[in-house]
Amino acid sequence: MKKRALKISINDNIAVALDSLLAGERVNLYSIESQLIDKLTAAEDITYLHKIAVQKIPVNEAIIKYGEVVGYSCKNISAGELVHTSNMASKPQKNPG
Amino acid sequence: MTLYGYVRNDDKVGFRNKVLLLPAVDCVNDITYKIAQSFDDVSTFRFSTGCGMLPDDVEHIMHTQVNIAANPNIAAIVIVGMGCESINTEDLYERIKLLNKPCALVKLHSEGGYSNYIRKIRDLTNTYVEDISKYRREEVPISSINLGLECGASDPASGISANVVLGKAVDNIIDLGGTAIFSETPEAIGTEKILAKRCSDKHVADKIVNIITGYEKMIKTKTGKDIRSANPVPGNIKAGITTLEEKSMGCVLKGGSTKIQEVLNYAEQPSKKGLIFMNTPGFDAYSLCGLIAGGTQIIVFTTGKGTPCGTPISPVIKVISNTIAYNQQKDITDYNAGMLLDGEKNLEQITGELMQLIIDTANGKETKAELLGVNVMDIWPLNGTF
């Protein structure tokens, strides 16, 4: 069965992995209404319930989950990458690296 | 979905029909507990204060006690006191009488001895149980529901299954004219700006921001620690939660998407319908008690790992976030929202099933916590006892 990720709100730029993903695996992206809305490729290994970028997110851009801002990117993030403590923080960075 | 409840003298609707043995002080806990256990439909709770308290705390506790007695699931009240406690039991009795429910006060020091005291409490309880057993349910609208919302022993799936489903069910109930109260202020820290945008007007928005920021300051004053540096905890991060805002959003999600109509202090009763926020701690016994004093007849409790939590006054429906935990915790869990993540059922089906479970529970279906007799409830004191 194809691996799955859940995009909770239509405005989100991340999804939550509903299966543990391996780098290079194809992932079906579902809406909260269980509709298949897109497909993407995991750029790295992503653990169950961790976040995967569903689009390119430039540095210091809002991370949207539940349709709300829950943090900011502190690096440029590509679609399919893990979004977690290495590239996301509560506040925008003053000197983005 | 037809709903049947007990319409009280104040037109509020109860979905349980119980006598409350209301402890005025912790010294009587064993007495009220043992007597309550010997009857069906008699409630009490372990009350940890009531004496050695400052005047503002006494007033706060009495206000909460009156509102617990006012919960529509309660049909009659026996106040059980000593006669020497900080709580003024005569004043408490006068205030509870105004609720227009059968009520009585029994004090150890006024009954000429312990055995007389026990006999009097038992006899009164027995009389009230017989009296209220004559009350009958009648058809009531969905708008009579005041649903309490709670979460505990959460996991990262809580924020994407159980709380999403509960949020949808809450939206449904509010669309039909009902009320829902969410609480647990410390778990809303980090979402104050998001919640302020969702308030019905500026006054409500200012109040929610003040309560949440005030709570954050209170933690800092008492502990010297910044809660934002301690949260999310390492376990949350390992599980995939990155920021406090993300963690808190997953929690407040259970309130659904409608506007917040009113913000209440602890144990206050709402004056409006719709979505309501109440200031309570995250500690379940205190927050559940606040919701009950706020008049919630049914509580839905979302969890990730499972919890036995229940209250003696309002049935607590436990909704778990994932199937692995559900299979382990079936004995204490009423519904598995993890089916959403398994792809077994869609959001609409699961929301419909949870709605039906809320209605069935209101109509008398016993929750797992009721079947097990779980009793988690206590009044949050301002300063405690000295």
Coordinates of C-alpha atoms in Angstrom, one line a residue:
Chain A
M1 CA 0.0 0.0 0.0
K2 CA 1.2 3.5 -0.9
K3 CA 2.6 5.6 2.0
R4 CA 0.3 8.4 3.2
A5 CA 0.6 12.0 4.6
L6 CA -2.2 14.2 5.9
K7 CA -2.6 17.9 5.0
I8 CA -5.0 18.9 7.8
S9 CA -6.0 22.3 6.4
I10 CA -6.1 23.3 2.8
N11 CA -3.8 26.3 3.5
D12 CA -1.1 24.2 5.2
N13 CA 2.4 24.1 3.7
I14 CA 3.3 21.0 5.6
A15 CA 1.6 17.5 6.0
V16 CA 1.8 14.9 8.7
A17 CA 3.3 11.5 7.8
L18 CA 0.7 8.8 8.5
D19 CA 3.3 6.1 7.8
S20 CA 7.1 6.2 8.4
L21 CA 8.6 7.4 5.1
L22 CA 12.0 6.4 3.6
A23 CA 14.0 8.8 1.4
G24 CA 12.8 8.6 -2.2
E25 CA 9.5 7.0 -1.5
R26 CA 6.4 8.2 -3.2
V27 CA 3.7 9.5 -0.8
N28 CA 0.0 10.1 -1.4
L29 CA -1.2 13.3 0.1
Y30 CA -4.7 13.3 1.6
S31 CA -7.0 16.0 2.8
I32 CA -8.8 15.8 6.2
E33 CA -11.8 14.7 4.2
S34 CA -9.8 11.6 3.1
Q35 CA -9.5 12.9 -0.5
L36 CA -6.3 12.2 -2.5
I37 CA -5.1 15.7 -3.3
D38 CA -1.5 15.3 -4.5
K39 CA 1.5 13.1 -4.6
L40 CA 5.1 13.9 -3.5
T41 CA 8.4 12.3 -2.9
A42 CA 10.0 12.1 0.5
A43 CA 13.4 13.8 0.3
E44 CA 14.7 12.1 3.4
D45 CA 13.5 9.5 6.0
I46 CA 10.5 10.9 7.9
T47 CA 9.1 9.3 11.1
Y48 CA 5.4 8.6 11.6
L49 CA 3.5 11.7 12.6
H50 CA 6.5 14.0 11.8
K51 CA 6.0 16.9 9.3
I52 CA 6.8 16.8 5.6
A53 CA 7.0 20.0 3.5
V54 CA 4.4 19.9 0.7
Q55 CA 5.9 22.8 -1.1
K56 CA 9.0 24.9 -1.3
I57 CA 9.2 27.0 1.9
P58 CA 11.8 29.9 1.8
V59 CA 13.7 30.9 4.9
N60 CA 11.7 33.0 7.5
E61 CA 8.4 32.0 5.9
A62 CA 5.4 31.0 8.2
I63 CA 4.9 27.2 8.7
I64 CA 1.2 26.6 8.5
K65 CA -0.5 23.7 10.2
Y66 CA -4.2 23.6 11.1
G67 CA -4.5 26.6 8.8
E68 CA -2.6 28.7 11.4
V69 CA 1.0 29.9 11.9
V70 CA 2.7 27.5 14.2
G71 CA 6.3 28.6 13.6
Y72 CA 8.8 29.9 10.9
S73 CA 11.3 28.2 8.7
C74 CA 14.9 29.0 9.7
K75 CA 16.4 27.5 6.4
N76 CA 15.2 27.2 2.8
I77 CA 13.1 24.0 2.8
S78 CA 12.3 22.0 -0.3
A79 CA 9.1 20.0 -0.9
G80 CA 9.4 16.5 0.6
E81 CA 11.9 17.5 3.3
L82 CA 11.3 16.9 7.0
V83 CA 10.2 20.1 8.9
H84 CA 11.3 19.9 12.5
T85 CA 13.8 21.5 15.0
S86 CA 16.7 21.7 12.5
N87 CA 14.8 24.0 10.1
M88 CA 11.8 25.4 12.1
A89 CA 11.4 27.6 15.2
S90 CA 8.7 29.6 17.0
K91 CA 10.0 33.0 15.9
P92 CA 11.5 34.3 12.6
Q93 CA 15.3 34.4 12.7
K94 CA 17.1 37.8 12.8
N95 CA 20.1 36.4 10.8
P96 CA 18.8 33.6 8.7
G97 CA 21.5 31.1 7.8
Chain B
M1 CA -31.2 12.1 16.6
T2 CA -33.8 12.6 19.4
L3 CA -32.6 13.8 22.8
Y4 CA -34.4 13.2 26.1
G5 CA -33.5 15.0 29.3
Y6 CA -34.8 16.0 32.7
V7 CA -36.1 19.6 32.5
R8 CA -35.3 21.4 35.8
N9 CA -37.2 24.2 37.5
D10 CA -34.8 26.8 35.9
D11 CA -35.5 25.2 32.5
K12 CA -32.0 23.8 32.3
V13 CA -31.8 20.2 31.1
G14 CA -30.1 17.4 32.9
F15 CA -29.0 14.1 31.2
R16 CA -28.4 12.3 34.5
N17 CA -30.7 12.5 37.6
K18 CA -28.6 12.5 40.8
V19 CA -28.6 13.4 44.4
L20 CA -25.4 15.3 45.4
L21 CA -23.8 14.8 48.8
L22 CA -21.8 18.0 48.8
P23 CA -18.9 18.0 51.2
A24 CA -18.3 21.3 53.0
V25 CA -14.8 20.3 54.2
D26 CA -12.3 17.5 53.6
C27 CA -13.0 15.9 57.0
V28 CA -16.3 14.4 55.8
N29 CA -14.9 12.8 52.6
D30 CA -15.1 9.3 53.8
I31 CA -18.6 9.7 55.1
T32 CA -20.0 11.1 51.9
Y33 CA -18.1 8.5 49.9
K34 CA -19.3 5.5 51.8
I35 CA -22.9 6.7 51.8
A36 CA -22.8 7.6 48.1
Q37 CA -21.5 4.2 47.2
S38 CA -24.4 2.5 48.9
F39 CA -26.9 4.1 46.6
D40 CA -27.4 4.3 42.8
D41 CA -27.5 7.8 41.4
V42 CA -25.9 9.5 44.4
S43 CA -22.8 11.5 43.7
T44 CA -20.0 13.0 45.8
F45 CA -16.4 13.8 45.3
R46 CA -13.2 14.0 47.3
F47 CA -12.8 17.6 48.3
S48 CA -9.3 18.5 49.5
T49 CA -10.0 21.9 51.2
G50 CA -12.8 23.7 53.0
C51 CA -10.9 24.7 56.1
G52 CA -7.9 26.9 57.1
M53 CA -8.5 29.2 54.2
L54 CA -8.3 33.0 53.6
P55 CA -11.6 34.8 53.1
D56 CA -11.2 35.3 49.3
D57 CA -10.6 31.5 49.0
V58 CA -13.7 30.8 51.2
E59 CA -15.9 32.9 48.9
H60 CA -14.3 31.3 45.7
I61 CA -14.9 27.8 47.1
M62 CA -18.5 28.5 48.1
H63 CA -19.3 30.1 44.7
T64 CA -17.9 26.9 43.1
Q65 CA -19.9 24.6 45.4
V66 CA -23.1 26.5 44.6
N67 CA -22.5 26.1 40.8
I68 CA -21.7 22.4 41.2
A69 CA -25.0 22.0 42.9
A70 CA -26.6 24.0 40.1
N71 CA -25.4 21.5 37.5
P72 CA -28.5 20.3 35.7
N73 CA -27.6 16.6 36.2
I74 CA -28.1 17.3 40.0
A75 CA -31.7 17.0 41.2
A76 CA -31.3 17.3 45.0
I77 CA -28.5 18.2 47.4
V78 CA -27.4 17.2 50.9
I79 CA -24.7 19.5 52.2
V80 CA -22.5 17.5 54.6
G81 CA -20.5 19.6 57.0
M82 CA -18.9 19.7 60.5
G83 CA -20.0 23.0 61.9
C84 CA -16.5 24.4 62.5
E85 CA -15.1 24.7 58.9
S86 CA -14.0 27.9 57.1
I87 CA -16.9 27.4 54.7
N88 CA -20.0 29.1 56.2
T89 CA -22.4 26.1 55.8
E90 CA -25.5 28.1 56.8
D91 CA -24.7 30.7 54.1
L92 CA -23.9 27.9 51.6
Y93 CA -27.3 26.3 52.4
E94 CA -29.2 29.6 51.9
R95 CA -27.5 30.1 48.5
I96 CA -28.1 26.6 47.3
K97 CA -31.8 26.8 48.4
L98 CA -32.2 29.6 45.8
L99 CA -31.5 27.0 43.1
N100 CA -35.0 25.7 43.7
K101 CA -34.0 22.0 44.1
P102 CA -34.7 19.9 47.2
C103 CA -31.8 20.5 49.6
A104 CA -30.7 20.1 53.2
L105 CA -27.8 20.8 55.5
V106 CA -26.4 18.3 58.0
K107 CA -23.7 19.3 60.5
L108 CA -21.8 16.9 62.8
H109 CA -21.8 19.3 65.7
S110 CA -25.6 19.9 65.6
E111 CA -26.8 16.3 65.5
G112 CA -26.0 15.2 69.1
G113 CA -23.4 12.6 68.0
Y114 CA -21.9 10.7 65.1
S115 CA -24.4 7.9 64.7
N116 CA -27.3 10.5 64.6
Y117 CA -25.4 12.4 62.1
I118 CA -24.8 9.4 59.8
R119 CA -28.4 8.3 60.2
K120 CA -29.7 11.8 59.2
I121 CA -27.5 12.0 56.1
R122 CA -28.6 8.5 55.1
D123 CA -32.3 9.1 55.7
L124 CA -32.3 12.4 53.8
T125 CA -30.4 10.8 50.9
N126 CA -32.9 7.9 50.8
T127 CA -35.9 10.3 50.8
Y128 CA -34.3 12.4 47.9
V129 CA -33.5 9.3 45.9
E130 CA -37.1 8.2 46.1
D131 CA -38.4 11.6 45.3
I132 CA -36.2 12.2 42.3
S133 CA -36.8 8.7 40.9
K134 CA -40.3 10.0 40.0
Y135 CA -38.8 12.5 37.6
R136 CA -39.1 11.5 33.9
R137 CA -37.1 12.4 30.8
E138 CA -38.9 14.4 28.1
E139 CA -37.9 15.3 24.5
V140 CA -35.5 18.3 24.5
P141 CA -33.7 20.2 21.7
I142 CA -30.0 19.6 20.9
S143 CA -29.5 23.3 21.9
S144 CA -29.9 22.2 25.5
I145 CA -26.5 20.5 25.4
N146 CA -23.7 22.2 27.2
L147 CA -20.7 20.0 26.3
G148 CA -17.4 20.1 28.3
L149 CA -14.2 19.6 26.3
E150 CA -11.1 18.2 27.9
C151 CA -7.8 16.4 26.9
G152 CA -5.1 14.5 28.8
A153 CA -2.4 11.9 28.2
S154 CA -2.2 13.3 24.7
D155 CA 0.1 12.2 21.9
P156 CA 0.9 13.8 18.5
A157 CA -2.0 11.9 16.9
S158 CA -4.4 13.7 19.3
G159 CA -4.0 16.9 17.3
I160 CA -4.7 15.2 14.0
S161 CA -7.5 12.8 14.8
A162 CA -9.3 13.0 18.1
N163 CA -9.2 16.8 18.5
V164 CA -10.1 17.3 14.8
V165 CA -13.1 15.0 15.1
L166 CA -14.2 16.5 18.4
G167 CA -13.9 20.0 16.8
K168 CA -16.2 19.0 14.0
A169 CA -18.7 17.5 16.5
V170 CA -18.6 20.8 18.5
D171 CA -19.2 22.8 15.3
N172 CA -22.3 20.6 14.7
I173 CA -23.7 21.1 18.2
I174 CA -23.1 24.8 18.1
D175 CA -24.8 25.1 14.7
L176 CA -27.8 23.4 16.3
G177 CA -27.8 26.1 19.0
G178 CA -25.9 24.3 21.7
T179 CA -22.9 25.3 23.9
A180 CA -19.4 23.9 24.4
I181 CA -16.8 24.9 27.0
F182 CA -13.1 24.4 26.5
S183 CA -10.6 25.1 29.2
E184 CA -7.1 24.3 30.4
T185 CA -5.4 27.7 30.1
P186 CA -1.7 26.5 30.4
E187 CA -2.3 24.4 27.3
A188 CA -3.5 27.5 25.3
I189 CA -0.2 29.4 25.9
G190 CA 1.2 30.2 22.5
T191 CA -2.2 30.4 20.9
E192 CA -3.5 33.6 22.5
K193 CA -3.2 35.7 19.2
I194 CA -4.9 32.9 17.2
L195 CA -7.7 32.6 19.8
A196 CA -8.1 36.4 20.1
K197 CA -8.8 36.6 16.3
R198 CA -11.5 34.0 16.8
C199 CA -13.4 35.9 19.5
S200 CA -16.8 37.5 18.9
D201 CA -15.7 41.0 19.9
K202 CA -12.8 43.0 21.3
H203 CA -13.9 42.6 25.0
V204 CA -13.9 38.8 24.7
A205 CA -10.6 38.9 22.8
D206 CA -8.9 41.1 25.5
K207 CA -10.2 38.9 28.3
I208 CA -8.8 35.7 26.7
V209 CA -5.4 37.3 26.1
N210 CA -5.3 38.7 29.6
I211 CA -6.2 35.3 31.2
I212 CA -3.6 33.3 29.1
T213 CA -0.8 35.9 29.5
G214 CA -1.7 36.2 33.2
Y215 CA -1.4 32.5 33.6
E216 CA 2.0 32.4 32.0
K217 CA 3.2 35.2 34.3
M218 CA 1.8 33.4 37.3
I219 CA 3.8 30.3 36.4
K220 CA 6.9 32.4 36.1
T221 CA 6.3 34.1 39.4
K222 CA 5.7 30.9 41.3
T223 CA 8.5 28.8 39.7
G224 CA 11.0 31.3 38.2
K225 CA 10.8 29.4 35.0
D226 CA 9.6 30.3 31.5
I227 CA 7.1 27.7 30.3
R228 CA 8.0 28.5 26.7
S229 CA 11.6 27.2 27.4
A230 CA 10.2 24.0 28.9
N231 CA 7.7 23.3 26.1
P232 CA 7.4 21.3 23.9
V233 CA 8.9 18.7 26.3
P234 CA 11.5 16.3 24.9
G235 CA 8.9 13.6 24.4
N236 CA 6.8 15.9 22.3
I237 CA 9.8 16.8 20.1
K238 CA 10.7 13.1 19.7
A239 CA 7.1 12.5 18.6
G240 CA 7.3 15.3 15.9
I241 CA 6.0 18.4 17.6
T242 CA 8.4 21.3 17.0
T243 CA 7.0 24.4 18.7
L244 CA 4.8 25.4 21.6
E245 CA 2.4 27.1 19.2
E246 CA 2.1 23.8 17.3
K247 CA 1.5 21.8 20.5
S248 CA -1.1 24.3 21.8
M249 CA -2.9 24.5 18.4
G250 CA -3.3 20.7 18.4
C251 CA -5.0 21.1 21.8
V252 CA -7.3 24.1 21.2
L253 CA -8.5 22.5 17.9
K254 CA -11.1 20.5 19.9
G255 CA -13.1 23.7 20.3
G256 CA -13.9 23.6 16.6
S257 CA -14.0 26.6 14.3
T258 CA -16.8 28.9 15.5
K259 CA -16.3 32.2 17.3
I260 CA -15.6 32.3 21.0
Q261 CA -18.7 34.0 22.5
E262 CA -17.6 34.4 26.1
V263 CA -14.6 33.9 28.4
L264 CA -15.3 32.7 31.9
N265 CA -13.4 32.8 35.2
Y266 CA -13.0 29.4 36.9
A267 CA -16.4 27.7 37.7
E268 CA -18.5 30.5 36.3
Q269 CA -21.7 29.7 34.4
P270 CA -21.9 30.9 30.8
S271 CA -24.5 33.6 30.0
K272 CA -24.2 32.9 26.3
K273 CA -24.6 30.0 23.9
G274 CA -22.0 28.8 21.5
L275 CA -18.3 28.3 22.1
I276 CA -17.0 29.4 25.5
F277 CA -13.5 29.4 27.1
M278 CA -13.1 28.9 30.9
N279 CA -9.9 29.6 32.8
T280 CA -8.8 26.4 34.5
P281 CA -5.5 24.7 35.3
G282 CA -4.5 21.7 33.1
F283 CA -4.8 19.5 36.2
D284 CA -7.7 17.3 35.3
A285 CA -9.5 17.1 38.7
Y286 CA -9.6 20.9 38.8
S287 CA -10.5 21.5 35.2
L288 CA -13.3 18.9 35.1
C289 CA -14.7 20.4 38.3
G290 CA -14.7 23.9 36.7
L291 CA -16.6 22.5 33.7
I292 CA -19.2 20.8 35.9
A293 CA -19.7 24.1 37.8
G294 CA -20.0 25.7 34.4
G295 CA -23.1 23.5 33.8
T296 CA -21.7 21.0 31.4
Q297 CA -23.9 17.9 31.4
I298 CA -21.6 15.8 29.3
I299 CA -17.8 16.0 28.8
V300 CA -15.8 14.6 25.9
F301 CA -12.2 13.9 26.9
T302 CA -9.7 13.3 24.1
T303 CA -6.5 11.3 24.8
G304 CA -3.6 9.7 23.0
K305 CA -2.4 7.1 25.4
G306 CA -5.6 6.5 27.4
T307 CA -6.8 7.6 30.8
P308 CA -9.4 6.3 33.3
C309 CA -10.7 9.8 34.0
G310 CA -14.3 10.3 34.8
T311 CA -16.5 12.5 37.1
P312 CA -19.3 11.6 39.5
I313 CA -21.7 14.3 38.0
S314 CA -21.2 14.5 34.2
P315 CA -20.5 11.4 32.1
V316 CA -17.1 11.6 30.4
I317 CA -16.8 10.2 26.9
K318 CA -13.2 9.1 26.2
V319 CA -12.0 9.5 22.6
I320 CA -8.6 8.1 21.8
S321 CA -6.4 9.2 18.9
N322 CA -4.9 6.0 17.6
T323 CA -5.9 2.4 17.1
I324 CA -2.8 0.8 18.8
A325 CA -3.7 2.6 22.1
Y326 CA -7.4 1.9 21.6
N327 CA -6.8 -1.8 21.4
Q328 CA -4.9 -1.7 24.7
Q329 CA -7.2 0.7 26.5
K330 CA -10.7 -0.5 25.3
D331 CA -11.8 -1.0 28.9
I332 CA -11.5 2.7 29.6
T333 CA -12.1 4.2 26.2
D334 CA -15.5 4.9 24.5
Y335 CA -14.4 5.8 20.9
N336 CA -11.5 5.3 18.6
A337 CA -10.8 8.4 16.4
G338 CA -7.7 6.6 15.1
M339 CA -9.9 5.0 12.4
L340 CA -9.4 8.4 10.6
L341 CA -5.7 7.9 10.4
D342 CA -6.0 4.2 9.4
G343 CA -8.1 5.3 6.4
E344 CA -10.8 3.0 7.7
K345 CA -13.5 5.7 7.9
N346 CA -13.6 9.3 6.7
L347 CA -14.0 12.4 8.8
E348 CA -17.7 12.7 8.1
Q349 CA -18.4 9.1 9.2
I350 CA -16.3 9.5 12.3
T351 CA -17.8 12.8 13.3
G352 CA -21.3 11.3 12.7
E353 CA -20.5 8.4 15.0
L354 CA -19.1 10.6 17.7
M355 CA -22.2 12.9 17.5
Q356 CA -24.4 9.8 17.9
L357 CA -22.4 8.6 20.9
I358 CA -22.8 12.0 22.5
I359 CA -26.6 11.8 22.0
D360 CA -26.8 8.2 23.2
T361 CA -24.8 9.1 26.3
A362 CA -27.0 12.1 27.0
N363 CA -30.0 9.7 26.6
G364 CA -28.6 7.4 29.3
K365 CA -26.0 5.1 27.7
E366 CA -23.3 4.7 30.4
T367 CA -19.7 5.6 29.6
K368 CA -16.8 3.4 30.4
A369 CA -15.9 5.7 33.3
E370 CA -19.4 5.5 34.7
L371 CA -19.4 1.7 34.5
L372 CA -16.1 1.7 36.4
G373 CA -17.2 4.3 38.9
V374 CA -14.3 6.6 38.2
N375 CA -14.4 9.8 40.3
V376 CA -11.8 12.5 39.4
M377 CA -13.0 15.9 40.6
D378 CA -11.9 18.6 43.1
I379 CA -12.3 22.3 43.5
W380 CA -9.3 24.5 42.4
P381 CA -8.5 26.7 45.4
L382 CA -7.0 30.2 44.9
N383 CA -4.3 29.9 47.5
G384 CA -5.0 26.5 49.2
T385 CA -5.1 25.9 52.9
F386 CA -2.7 27.1 55.7

